[in-house]
Coordinates of C-alpha atoms and ligand atoms in Angstrom, one line a residue:
M1 CA -26.2 -15.0 6.0
P2 CA -23.7 -14.8 8.8
S3 CA -25.3 -12.5 11.3
K4 CA -22.3 -10.6 12.5
V5 CA -19.2 -9.4 10.7
V6 CA -16.3 -7.6 12.2
I7 CA -14.0 -5.7 9.9
V8 CA -10.6 -4.5 11.2
G9 CA -9.5 -1.3 9.6
A10 CA -11.5 1.6 8.1
G11 CA -9.3 2.5 5.2
F12 CA -10.2 1.9 1.6
G13 CA -10.2 -1.9 2.2
G14 CA -12.5 -1.9 5.2
I15 CA -14.9 0.6 3.7
A16 CA -15.0 -1.4 0.4
A17 CA -15.9 -4.6 2.3
A18 CA -18.6 -2.9 4.3
I19 CA -20.3 -1.4 1.3
E20 CA -20.2 -4.6 -0.6
L21 CA -21.6 -6.7 2.3
Q22 CA -24.3 -4.2 3.2
R23 CA -25.4 -4.0 -0.4
H24 CA -26.0 -7.7 -0.3
G25 CA -28.0 -7.8 2.8
I26 CA -25.4 -8.3 5.5
T27 CA -26.0 -5.4 7.8
D28 CA -24.6 -6.4 11.2
I29 CA -21.2 -5.0 10.6
T30 CA -18.7 -3.3 12.9
I31 CA -15.6 -1.7 11.6
L32 CA -13.0 -1.4 14.3
E33 CA -10.4 1.3 13.6
R34 CA -7.3 2.1 15.6
A35 CA -7.4 5.8 14.5
P36 CA -10.1 8.1 15.8
E37 CA -11.5 8.4 12.3
P38 CA -11.7 6.4 9.1
G39 CA -9.2 6.9 6.2
G40 CA -6.4 4.4 6.9
T41 CA -3.2 5.4 5.1
W42 CA -4.9 8.7 4.0
F43 CA -5.7 9.6 7.5
H44 CA -2.2 9.0 8.8
N45 CA 0.0 10.1 6.0
T46 CA -0.4 13.9 6.1
Y47 CA 3.2 14.8 5.2
P48 CA 3.6 17.9 3.0
G49 CA 3.2 17.0 -0.6
A50 CA 1.3 13.8 0.2
A51 CA -0.7 12.7 -2.8
C52 CA -1.4 9.5 -4.7
D53 CA 0.7 8.9 -7.7
V54 CA -2.0 6.7 -9.2
P55 CA -4.4 9.0 -11.1
S56 CA -7.6 9.6 -9.3
H57 CA -9.9 8.5 -12.1
L58 CA -8.4 5.0 -11.5
Y59 CA -7.6 5.4 -7.8
S60 CA -11.3 5.5 -6.8
F61 CA -14.1 3.0 -6.6
S62 CA -15.7 2.0 -9.9
Y63 CA -19.2 2.6 -8.4
A64 CA -18.2 6.1 -7.0
Q65 CA -16.6 7.8 -9.9
R66 CA -16.1 11.6 -9.7
R67 CA -15.7 14.1 -12.5
D68 CA -14.4 17.0 -10.4
W69 CA -11.0 15.9 -9.2
S70 CA -8.7 18.9 -8.8
R71 CA -5.8 17.3 -10.7
L72 CA -4.5 14.1 -12.2
C73 CA -3.2 12.7 -8.9
S74 CA -5.2 14.0 -5.9
P75 CA -3.6 15.3 -2.7
Q76 CA -4.1 13.5 0.6
Q77 CA -6.9 15.6 1.9
E78 CA -8.9 15.3 -1.3
I79 CA -8.6 11.5 -1.2
L80 CA -9.5 11.4 2.5
D81 CA -12.6 13.6 1.8
Y82 CA -13.5 11.3 -1.1
L83 CA -13.3 8.1 1.0
N84 CA -15.3 9.7 3.8
G85 CA -17.9 10.9 1.3
V86 CA -18.3 7.5 -0.2
A87 CA -18.6 5.9 3.2
R88 CA -21.3 8.4 4.1
D89 CA -23.2 8.0 0.8
H90 CA -23.3 4.3 1.4
G91 CA -24.2 4.5 5.0
V92 CA -21.2 2.7 6.3
D93 CA -19.6 5.6 8.1
R94 CA -21.9 4.9 11.1
L95 CA -20.5 1.3 11.3
V96 CA -17.0 2.6 12.2
A97 CA -15.9 2.4 15.8
G98 CA -12.9 4.6 16.0
S99 CA -10.1 4.5 18.6
S100 CA -10.5 0.7 18.8
T101 CA -7.1 -1.0 18.6
V102 CA -7.6 -4.7 17.9
T103 CA -5.1 -6.8 19.9
S104 CA -6.4 -10.3 19.2
C105 CA -8.8 -12.3 17.1
S106 CA -9.5 -15.8 18.2
W107 CA -11.5 -18.6 16.6
D108 CA -13.6 -20.9 18.8
D109 CA -14.0 -24.3 17.2
E110 CA -17.0 -25.2 19.4
A111 CA -19.0 -22.0 19.0
R112 CA -17.6 -21.5 15.4
R113 CA -17.2 -17.8 16.0
W114 CA -14.5 -15.3 16.2
T115 CA -13.8 -13.2 19.4
V116 CA -12.2 -9.9 18.6
T117 CA -10.6 -8.0 21.5
T118 CA -9.4 -4.4 21.6
A119 CA -6.7 -2.7 23.7
E120 CA -9.5 -0.5 25.1
G121 CA -11.0 -3.6 26.7
A122 CA -13.9 -4.2 24.4
S123 CA -14.7 -7.7 23.1
R124 CA -16.9 -8.6 20.1
E125 CA -18.2 -11.9 18.7
A126 CA -18.2 -12.4 14.9
D127 CA -19.3 -15.0 12.5
A128 CA -16.9 -13.7 10.0
L129 CA -13.7 -11.6 10.3
V130 CA -12.3 -9.3 7.7
L131 CA -8.7 -8.1 8.3
A132 CA -8.4 -4.9 6.3
T133 CA -5.3 -3.4 7.9
G134 CA -3.3 -3.5 4.6
Q135 CA 0.5 -3.7 4.2
L136 CA 1.5 -0.1 4.8
H137 CA 0.4 1.0 8.2
Q138 CA 3.2 0.4 10.7
P139 CA 6.0 2.9 10.3
S140 CA 9.4 1.4 10.1
F141 CA 12.3 3.0 12.0
P142 CA 15.7 1.6 10.9
R143 CA 17.9 0.2 13.6
I144 CA 20.8 2.6 13.5
E145 CA 23.2 2.8 16.4
G146 CA 22.7 5.8 18.6
A147 CA 19.3 6.7 17.1
D148 CA 17.9 7.4 20.5
R149 CA 20.8 9.8 21.4
F150 CA 19.8 12.4 18.8
A151 CA 19.3 15.6 20.6
G152 CA 17.2 17.3 17.9
H153 CA 13.6 16.7 16.9
T154 CA 12.6 13.5 15.2
F155 CA 9.6 12.1 13.4
H156 CA 8.5 9.6 10.7
S157 CA 6.8 10.7 7.5
A158 CA 3.7 8.7 8.4
L159 CA 3.6 10.6 11.8
W160 CA 4.4 14.0 10.6
D161 CA 4.7 16.7 13.3
H162 CA 2.9 19.6 11.8
D163 CA 3.6 21.7 15.0
Y164 CA 7.3 21.6 14.3
D165 CA 8.4 24.6 12.2
L166 CA 11.1 23.5 9.7
R167 CA 11.9 27.1 8.7
G168 CA 15.5 28.0 9.6
K169 CA 16.3 24.5 10.6
R170 CA 19.0 22.1 9.4
V171 CA 16.9 19.1 8.4
A172 CA 18.1 15.5 7.7
V173 CA 15.9 13.1 5.8
I174 CA 16.7 9.3 5.8
G175 CA 15.2 7.5 2.8
T176 CA 14.3 8.3 -0.8
G177 CA 11.2 6.2 -1.4
A178 CA 7.7 7.1 -2.7
S179 CA 7.0 9.2 0.4
A180 CA 10.3 11.1 0.6
V181 CA 10.2 12.1 -3.0
Q182 CA 6.9 13.8 -2.3
F183 CA 7.9 15.7 0.8
V184 CA 11.6 16.5 0.1
P185 CA 10.8 19.2 -2.5
V186 CA 8.5 20.9 0.1
V187 CA 10.9 20.6 3.0
A188 CA 13.7 21.9 0.7
E189 CA 11.7 25.1 0.3
Q190 CA 11.3 25.5 4.1
A191 CA 14.5 24.3 5.7
E192 CA 17.6 26.4 6.0
R193 CA 19.7 23.4 4.9
L194 CA 18.5 19.9 3.9
T195 CA 20.6 16.7 3.9
V196 CA 19.0 13.7 2.2
F197 CA 20.4 10.3 2.9
Q198 CA 19.9 7.8 0.1
R199 CA 20.8 4.1 0.4
T200 CA 19.6 3.1 -3.1
G201 CA 18.8 5.1 -6.2
N202 CA 15.4 4.8 -7.9
W203 CA 14.0 4.8 -11.4
F204 CA 11.8 7.8 -12.1
V205 CA 9.1 8.8 -14.5
P206 CA 7.7 12.4 -14.9
R207 CA 4.8 13.7 -12.8
K208 CA 4.0 17.4 -12.7
N209 CA 0.6 17.1 -11.2
R210 CA -0.5 20.8 -11.5
A211 CA -4.2 21.6 -10.9
Y212 CA -6.3 20.9 -14.0
P213 CA -6.7 24.0 -16.1
R214 CA -10.3 25.2 -16.0
G215 CA -11.1 24.2 -19.6
L216 CA -10.0 20.6 -19.0
K217 CA -11.8 20.4 -15.8
A218 CA -15.0 21.5 -17.5
I219 CA -14.5 19.0 -20.3
I220 CA -14.1 16.1 -17.9
K221 CA -17.1 17.3 -15.9
R222 CA -19.5 18.0 -18.8
V223 CA -18.6 15.9 -21.8
P224 CA -20.1 12.4 -21.5
G225 CA -17.6 9.6 -21.6
V226 CA -14.4 11.7 -21.0
Q227 CA -14.0 10.6 -17.4
A228 CA -14.7 6.9 -18.3
A229 CA -12.2 7.1 -21.2
R230 CA -9.6 8.6 -18.9
R231 CA -10.1 5.8 -16.4
M232 CA -9.8 3.2 -19.1
Y233 CA -6.6 4.9 -20.5
M234 CA -5.0 4.9 -17.1
F235 CA -6.0 1.3 -16.5
F236 CA -4.2 0.2 -19.6
Y237 CA -1.2 2.5 -18.9
C238 CA -0.9 0.8 -15.5
E239 CA -1.2 -2.6 -17.0
L240 CA 1.6 -1.7 -19.4
L241 CA 3.9 -0.8 -16.5
T242 CA 3.1 -4.2 -14.9
Q243 CA 4.0 -6.0 -18.2
A244 CA 7.2 -4.0 -18.3
I245 CA 8.1 -5.4 -14.8
R246 CA 7.0 -8.9 -15.9
H247 CA 9.2 -8.7 -19.1
P248 CA 12.4 -6.8 -18.1
N249 CA 14.3 -7.8 -21.2
T250 CA 11.8 -6.4 -23.7
L251 CA 9.1 -4.0 -22.7
G252 CA 10.9 -3.3 -19.4
R253 CA 14.0 -2.3 -21.4
L254 CA 11.9 0.2 -23.4
L255 CA 10.2 1.8 -20.4
G256 CA 13.6 1.8 -18.7
W257 CA 15.1 3.8 -21.6
R258 CA 12.2 6.2 -21.3
S259 CA 12.9 6.6 -17.6
A260 CA 16.6 7.0 -18.2
A261 CA 16.0 9.7 -20.8
F262 CA 13.9 11.7 -18.4
M263 CA 16.4 11.3 -15.6
R264 CA 19.3 12.3 -17.8
W265 CA 17.3 15.4 -19.0
Q266 CA 16.6 16.4 -15.4
L267 CA 20.0 15.5 -14.0
R268 CA 22.4 17.9 -15.7
D269 CA 25.1 17.7 -13.0
P270 CA 27.1 14.6 -13.7
E271 CA 28.0 14.1 -10.0
L272 CA 24.4 14.2 -8.9
R273 CA 23.4 11.9 -11.7
R274 CA 26.1 9.4 -10.7
K275 CA 24.9 9.5 -7.1
V276 CA 21.2 8.9 -7.8
W277 CA 21.5 6.5 -10.7
P278 CA 19.9 3.1 -9.8
D279 CA 22.0 0.0 -10.1
Y280 CA 19.2 -2.5 -10.6
T281 CA 16.7 -3.4 -13.2
F282 CA 13.9 -1.0 -14.0
G283 CA 10.7 -2.0 -12.1
C284 CA 12.4 -4.1 -9.5
K285 CA 11.6 -1.6 -6.7
R286 CA 8.7 0.7 -7.0
V287 CA 9.1 3.1 -9.9
L288 CA 8.8 6.7 -8.6
F289 CA 6.7 9.4 -10.2
S290 CA 8.1 12.9 -9.7
S291 CA 9.3 15.8 -11.8
D292 CA 10.3 17.9 -8.8
F293 CA 12.5 15.6 -6.7
F294 CA 15.7 16.0 -8.7
P295 CA 15.4 19.8 -9.1
A296 CA 15.1 19.8 -5.3
L297 CA 18.2 17.8 -4.9
A298 CA 20.0 20.1 -7.2
R299 CA 19.4 23.2 -5.0
P300 CA 22.5 24.7 -3.5
D301 CA 21.0 24.3 0.0
V302 CA 20.4 20.6 -0.4
D303 CA 23.0 17.8 -0.1
L304 CA 22.5 14.3 -1.2
V305 CA 24.6 11.8 0.8
T306 CA 25.0 8.3 -0.4
D307 CA 27.6 7.1 2.0
D308 CA 26.2 4.5 4.4
I309 CA 24.9 5.8 7.7
T310 CA 27.0 4.3 10.5
E311 CA 25.7 6.0 13.6
I312 CA 23.5 8.8 14.9
R313 CA 24.9 11.1 17.5
E314 CA 23.4 13.9 19.6
E315 CA 24.4 16.4 16.9
G316 CA 23.4 14.5 13.8
V317 CA 24.1 11.6 11.4
V318 CA 27.5 10.0 10.9
T319 CA 28.4 8.3 7.6
A320 CA 30.9 5.7 6.7
D321 CA 33.4 8.3 5.5
G322 CA 33.5 9.6 9.1
R323 CA 31.6 12.8 8.4
L324 CA 29.1 14.1 10.9
H325 CA 26.2 15.8 9.2
E326 CA 24.8 18.1 11.8
A327 CA 21.0 18.5 12.0
D328 CA 18.2 20.1 14.1
C329 CA 15.6 17.7 12.9
L330 CA 15.7 14.2 11.6
I331 CA 12.9 12.9 9.4
Y332 CA 12.5 9.2 8.8
G333 CA 11.2 8.5 5.3
T334 CA 12.0 4.9 5.8
G335 CA 8.7 3.3 4.9
F336 CA 6.7 0.6 6.7
R337 CA 7.0 -2.8 8.3
T338 CA 5.2 -4.3 5.3
N339 CA 5.9 -8.0 6.1
D340 CA 4.2 -7.7 9.4
F341 CA 0.8 -7.4 7.8
M342 CA -1.7 -7.3 10.7
F343 CA 0.8 -8.3 13.4
P344 CA 1.4 -7.6 16.3
M345 CA -2.3 -8.6 16.5
E346 CA -2.7 -12.1 17.9
I347 CA -4.6 -14.2 15.3
T348 CA -5.6 -17.6 16.6
G349 CA -7.4 -20.0 14.3
S350 CA -8.8 -23.5 14.5
Q351 CA -7.2 -25.8 17.2
G352 CA -5.4 -22.8 18.6
R353 CA -3.1 -22.3 15.6
D354 CA -1.3 -19.0 15.6
L355 CA -1.1 -17.2 12.3
R356 CA 2.5 -16.3 13.0
D357 CA 3.3 -20.1 13.0
E358 CA 1.2 -20.6 9.8
W359 CA 3.2 -17.8 8.2
A360 CA 6.6 -18.7 9.7
G361 CA 7.9 -19.6 6.2
G362 CA 6.5 -16.5 4.7
A363 CA 3.0 -15.0 4.5
H364 CA 0.6 -16.8 2.1
A365 CA -3.1 -16.9 1.4
H366 CA -5.3 -18.1 -1.4
L367 CA -5.7 -15.1 -3.7
G368 CA -4.2 -13.1 -0.9
M369 CA -7.4 -13.5 1.2
T370 CA -8.0 -16.9 2.8
V371 CA -5.7 -19.0 4.9
P372 CA -6.2 -22.7 5.8
G373 CA -6.9 -23.3 9.4
F374 CA -8.5 -19.8 9.8
P375 CA -12.2 -20.3 9.1
S376 CA -14.3 -17.4 7.9
M377 CA -11.3 -15.1 8.0
F378 CA -10.6 -12.8 5.0
V379 CA -7.5 -10.7 4.6
M380 CA -7.8 -7.6 2.4
Y381 CA -4.6 -6.3 0.7
G382 CA -3.1 -9.5 2.1
P383 CA 0.0 -11.5 0.9
N384 CA 0.8 -11.1 -2.8
T385 CA -1.9 -8.6 -3.6
N386 CA 0.2 -5.4 -3.7
T387 CA 0.5 -3.8 -7.1
S388 CA 3.6 -2.2 -8.6
G389 CA 1.7 -0.8 -11.6
G390 CA -1.9 -0.5 -10.8
S391 CA -4.6 0.8 -8.4
I392 CA -5.0 -1.0 -5.1
I393 CA -8.6 0.2 -5.0
F394 CA -9.3 -2.0 -8.0
Y395 CA -7.9 -5.0 -6.1
L396 CA -9.8 -4.1 -2.9
E397 CA -13.1 -4.0 -4.8
L398 CA -12.4 -7.4 -6.2
Q399 CA -11.6 -8.7 -2.8
A400 CA -14.8 -7.3 -1.3
R401 CA -16.8 -9.1 -4.0
Y402 CA -15.0 -12.3 -3.4
L403 CA -15.5 -12.4 0.3
R404 CA -19.1 -11.5 -0.1
Q405 CA -19.5 -14.5 -2.5
A406 CA -17.9 -16.6 0.2
L407 CA -20.4 -15.6 2.8
Q408 CA -23.3 -16.1 0.3
Q409 CA -22.0 -19.6 -0.5
L410 CA -21.8 -20.3 3.2
D411 CA -25.3 -19.1 3.7
A412 CA -26.6 -21.2 0.7
R413 CA -25.3 -24.4 2.4
G414 CA -26.6 -23.5 5.9
A415 CA -22.9 -23.8 7.0
D416 CA -21.4 -22.2 10.1
A417 CA -18.0 -21.4 8.5
I418 CA -16.0 -21.5 5.3
E419 CA -12.3 -22.5 5.2
V420 CA -10.0 -22.8 2.2
R421 CA -8.7 -26.3 1.5
R422 CA -5.0 -26.6 2.4
E423 CA -4.1 -28.2 -0.9
V424 CA -5.9 -25.5 -2.9
E425 CA -4.1 -22.7 -1.0
A426 CA -0.7 -24.5 -1.3
A427 CA -1.2 -25.0 -5.1
S428 CA -2.2 -21.4 -5.7
D429 CA 0.8 -20.2 -3.6
R430 CA 3.1 -22.3 -5.6
E431 CA 1.7 -20.8 -8.8
V432 CA 2.0 -17.3 -7.6
Q433 CA 5.6 -17.8 -6.5
S434 CA 6.5 -19.5 -9.8
R435 CA 5.2 -16.5 -11.8
F436 CA 7.9 -14.3 -10.4
A437 CA 10.5 -16.2 -12.3
G438 CA 12.1 -14.0 -15.0
T439 CA 10.4 -10.8 -13.8
A440 CA 12.2 -7.6 -12.6
W441 CA 10.8 -8.1 -9.1
I442 CA 13.4 -10.8 -8.3
R443 CA 16.4 -8.8 -9.6
C444 CA 17.0 -6.8 -6.4
D445 CA 16.1 -6.6 -2.8
S446 CA 13.0 -4.6 -1.9
W447 CA 10.2 -4.3 0.7
Y448 CA 8.2 -6.7 -1.5
R449 CA 10.4 -9.6 -0.1
D450 CA 10.7 -11.1 3.3
D451 CA 14.0 -12.0 5.0
S452 CA 14.2 -15.3 3.1
G453 CA 13.9 -13.4 -0.2
R454 CA 10.4 -14.7 -0.9
I455 CA 8.1 -12.1 -2.5
V456 CA 5.2 -11.8 -0.1
A457 CA 3.8 -8.3 -0.9
N458 CA 3.2 -8.3 -4.7
W459 CA 0.7 -9.9 -7.1
P460 CA 2.8 -11.3 -10.0
G461 CA 0.4 -10.4 -12.7
S462 CA -1.9 -7.7 -14.1
M463 CA -5.1 -6.2 -12.6
R464 CA -7.0 -8.0 -15.3
E465 CA -5.6 -11.4 -14.3
Y466 CA -6.5 -10.8 -10.6
E467 CA -10.0 -9.9 -11.8
E468 CA -10.3 -13.2 -13.6
K469 CA -9.0 -15.3 -10.7
T470 CA -11.4 -13.7 -8.2
R471 CA -14.5 -13.2 -10.3
E472 CA -16.3 -16.4 -9.2
L473 CA -15.5 -18.1 -6.0
D474 CA -15.1 -21.8 -6.7
P475 CA -16.9 -23.7 -3.8
A476 CA -14.7 -26.7 -4.5
H477 CA -11.8 -24.7 -3.2
Y478 CA -13.5 -24.5 0.2
E479 CA -14.7 -26.6 3.1
F480 CA -18.1 -25.6 4.5
I481 CA -18.0 -26.3 8.2
G482 CA -21.3 -27.5 9.6
A483 CA -23.0 -27.5 6.2
Q484 CA -26.7 -28.6 6.2
L485 CA -26.8 -29.1 2.5
D486 CA -24.2 -30.6 0.3
H487 CA -23.9 -28.7 -2.9
G488 CA -20.8 -30.6 -4.0
Ligands
NAP501 P1 9.8 2.9 1.0 O1 9.4 3.0 -0.4 O2 9.9 1.6 1.7 O3 11.1 3.8 1.2 C1 11.9 3.8 2.3 C2 13.2 4.5 2.0 O4 14.0 4.4 3.2 C3 14.0 3.8 1.0 O5 14.7 4.8 0.2 C4 15.0 2.9 1.8 O6 16.2 2.6 1.1 C5 15.2 3.9 2.9 N1 15.7 3.2 4.1 C6 15.1 2.2 4.8 N2 15.9 1.8 5.8 C7 17.1 2.5 5.7 C8 18.3 2.6 6.4 N3 18.5 1.8 7.5 N4 19.3 3.4 6.0 C9 19.0 4.2 5.0 N5 17.9 4.2 4.3 C10 16.9 3.4 4.6 O7 8.8 3.8 1.9 P2 7.8 4.9 1.5 O8 8.5 5.9 0.7 O9 7.1 5.4 2.7 O10 6.8 4.2 0.6 C11 6.2 3.0 1.0 C12 5.2 2.6 0.0 O11 4.0 3.3 0.2 C13 5.5 2.8 -1.5 O12 6.3 1.9 -2.0 C14 4.2 2.9 -2.1 O13 3.6 1.6 -2.3 C15 3.4 3.5 -1.0 N6 3.3 5.0 -1.2 C16 2.5 5.3 -2.3 C17 2.4 6.6 -2.6 C18 1.6 7.0 -3.8 O14 1.6 8.1 -4.2 N7 0.8 6.1 -4.3 C19 3.1 7.6 -1.9 C20 3.9 7.2 -0.8 C21 4.0 5.9 -0.5 P3 16.3 1.3 0.2 O15 15.6 1.7 -1.1 O16 17.7 1.1 0.0 O17 15.6 0.2 0.9

């Protein structure tokens, strides 16, 4: 077995990989984490109302199911506590080196090893490298003229300033994505006046997410099979959503009607309805789950502005109609630099090849994990593995299993490194891209696509399909560098 593994990132992905490897006898593992503590997105995103909109019975590891979740979709702290608890129970919490910002990972063709360097000046050698930084970890600030001139207070939803008191303030929020729809209702309660800037409307489905009543909690906890049945039900519900995105003219239309009916019912004011109504196919961008966002927009002390933002001045935000919307605080709910993946880290593979060059035409990896020219490197939640209708934890478990198999295969051959064959990766990339044809994903622009329009974030199929593709690593897809035995 490779003696040393370095994992970058201690979110769900990094923890999943460490547990899987450790269970199978690979114990020399270090998890380098930029934040002082593990948790990844659930450590950073502490904005008010932060919760997962995937139900917790599904948004959790299959081997660490819980029966005592407080509600359908757990809030941020509960998920963070869960992840830390699982890491502790499996003894991988002690592998995490916090406050370690990886700046470069470099493969040495001679030594057949990775060297991983951090901004803090540390350097580690590794036989295998797992990049588990995910897609949603670098806050994106839009380039708006004058943004740095704003005289009030500013922060991003992923860097929430809890010391800043929003009470009595005029607050402006830019963005109406999955994060904003969670914090806007809370901010609306606190701010004196709230202005929400929306660039594109979204499709919504209901989500109330009240704490479970005591009776239901007791049933889930005590009645055998209830928790497992709920997980299974949620799994198939999510698969249905994916199928709706895959088939926008049939199932997608049905779910779109369901969404439209809910939105019409919530949006009684025709002017507000007109402003928020999406102008693209259901499922093209992420469908949002909220029953309290529209009621918040309908409040008399909340304004929804849909005119384009042209400039930010000292006093506030200027829109294309020439209006200045004065604000004391400006909150960016503008998402993440998803296409950057692990960059700005420098990743140098075989023969000094830069991963940026390899991905110049768009990020690509076999099953989202392995890249030709980058031996014994595995990406978790890499290109084309995001889900629009499922649980990313499900995918991460599968990826952990697959990379563990890769290292076992390597060991069985007495090889030094494993590298995906270029023609195999190219063929699987072509197949993935071809599967977007006819789906809702290609009917609008979204953060799933790169500048050229290629979808680099999402998996084009169901969770079940990804499970099938990753269940058994096919050794014929890989080259075993320095192999002692030829297993064919
Ligand atoms: P997001 O979905 O990318 O939303 C960003 C918002 O900012 C969009 O409304 C976008 O408008 C707007 N925006 C960006 N640049 C702008 C500009 N220059 N001017 C005006 N508006 C601008 O980001 P997010 O809400 O942080 O969510 C990111 C992802 O994180 C989600 O899609 C989801 O996968 C994940 N997430 C999950 C949960 C959960 O409960 N599971 C919760 C939060 C986040 P356009 O739509 O026009 O681009």
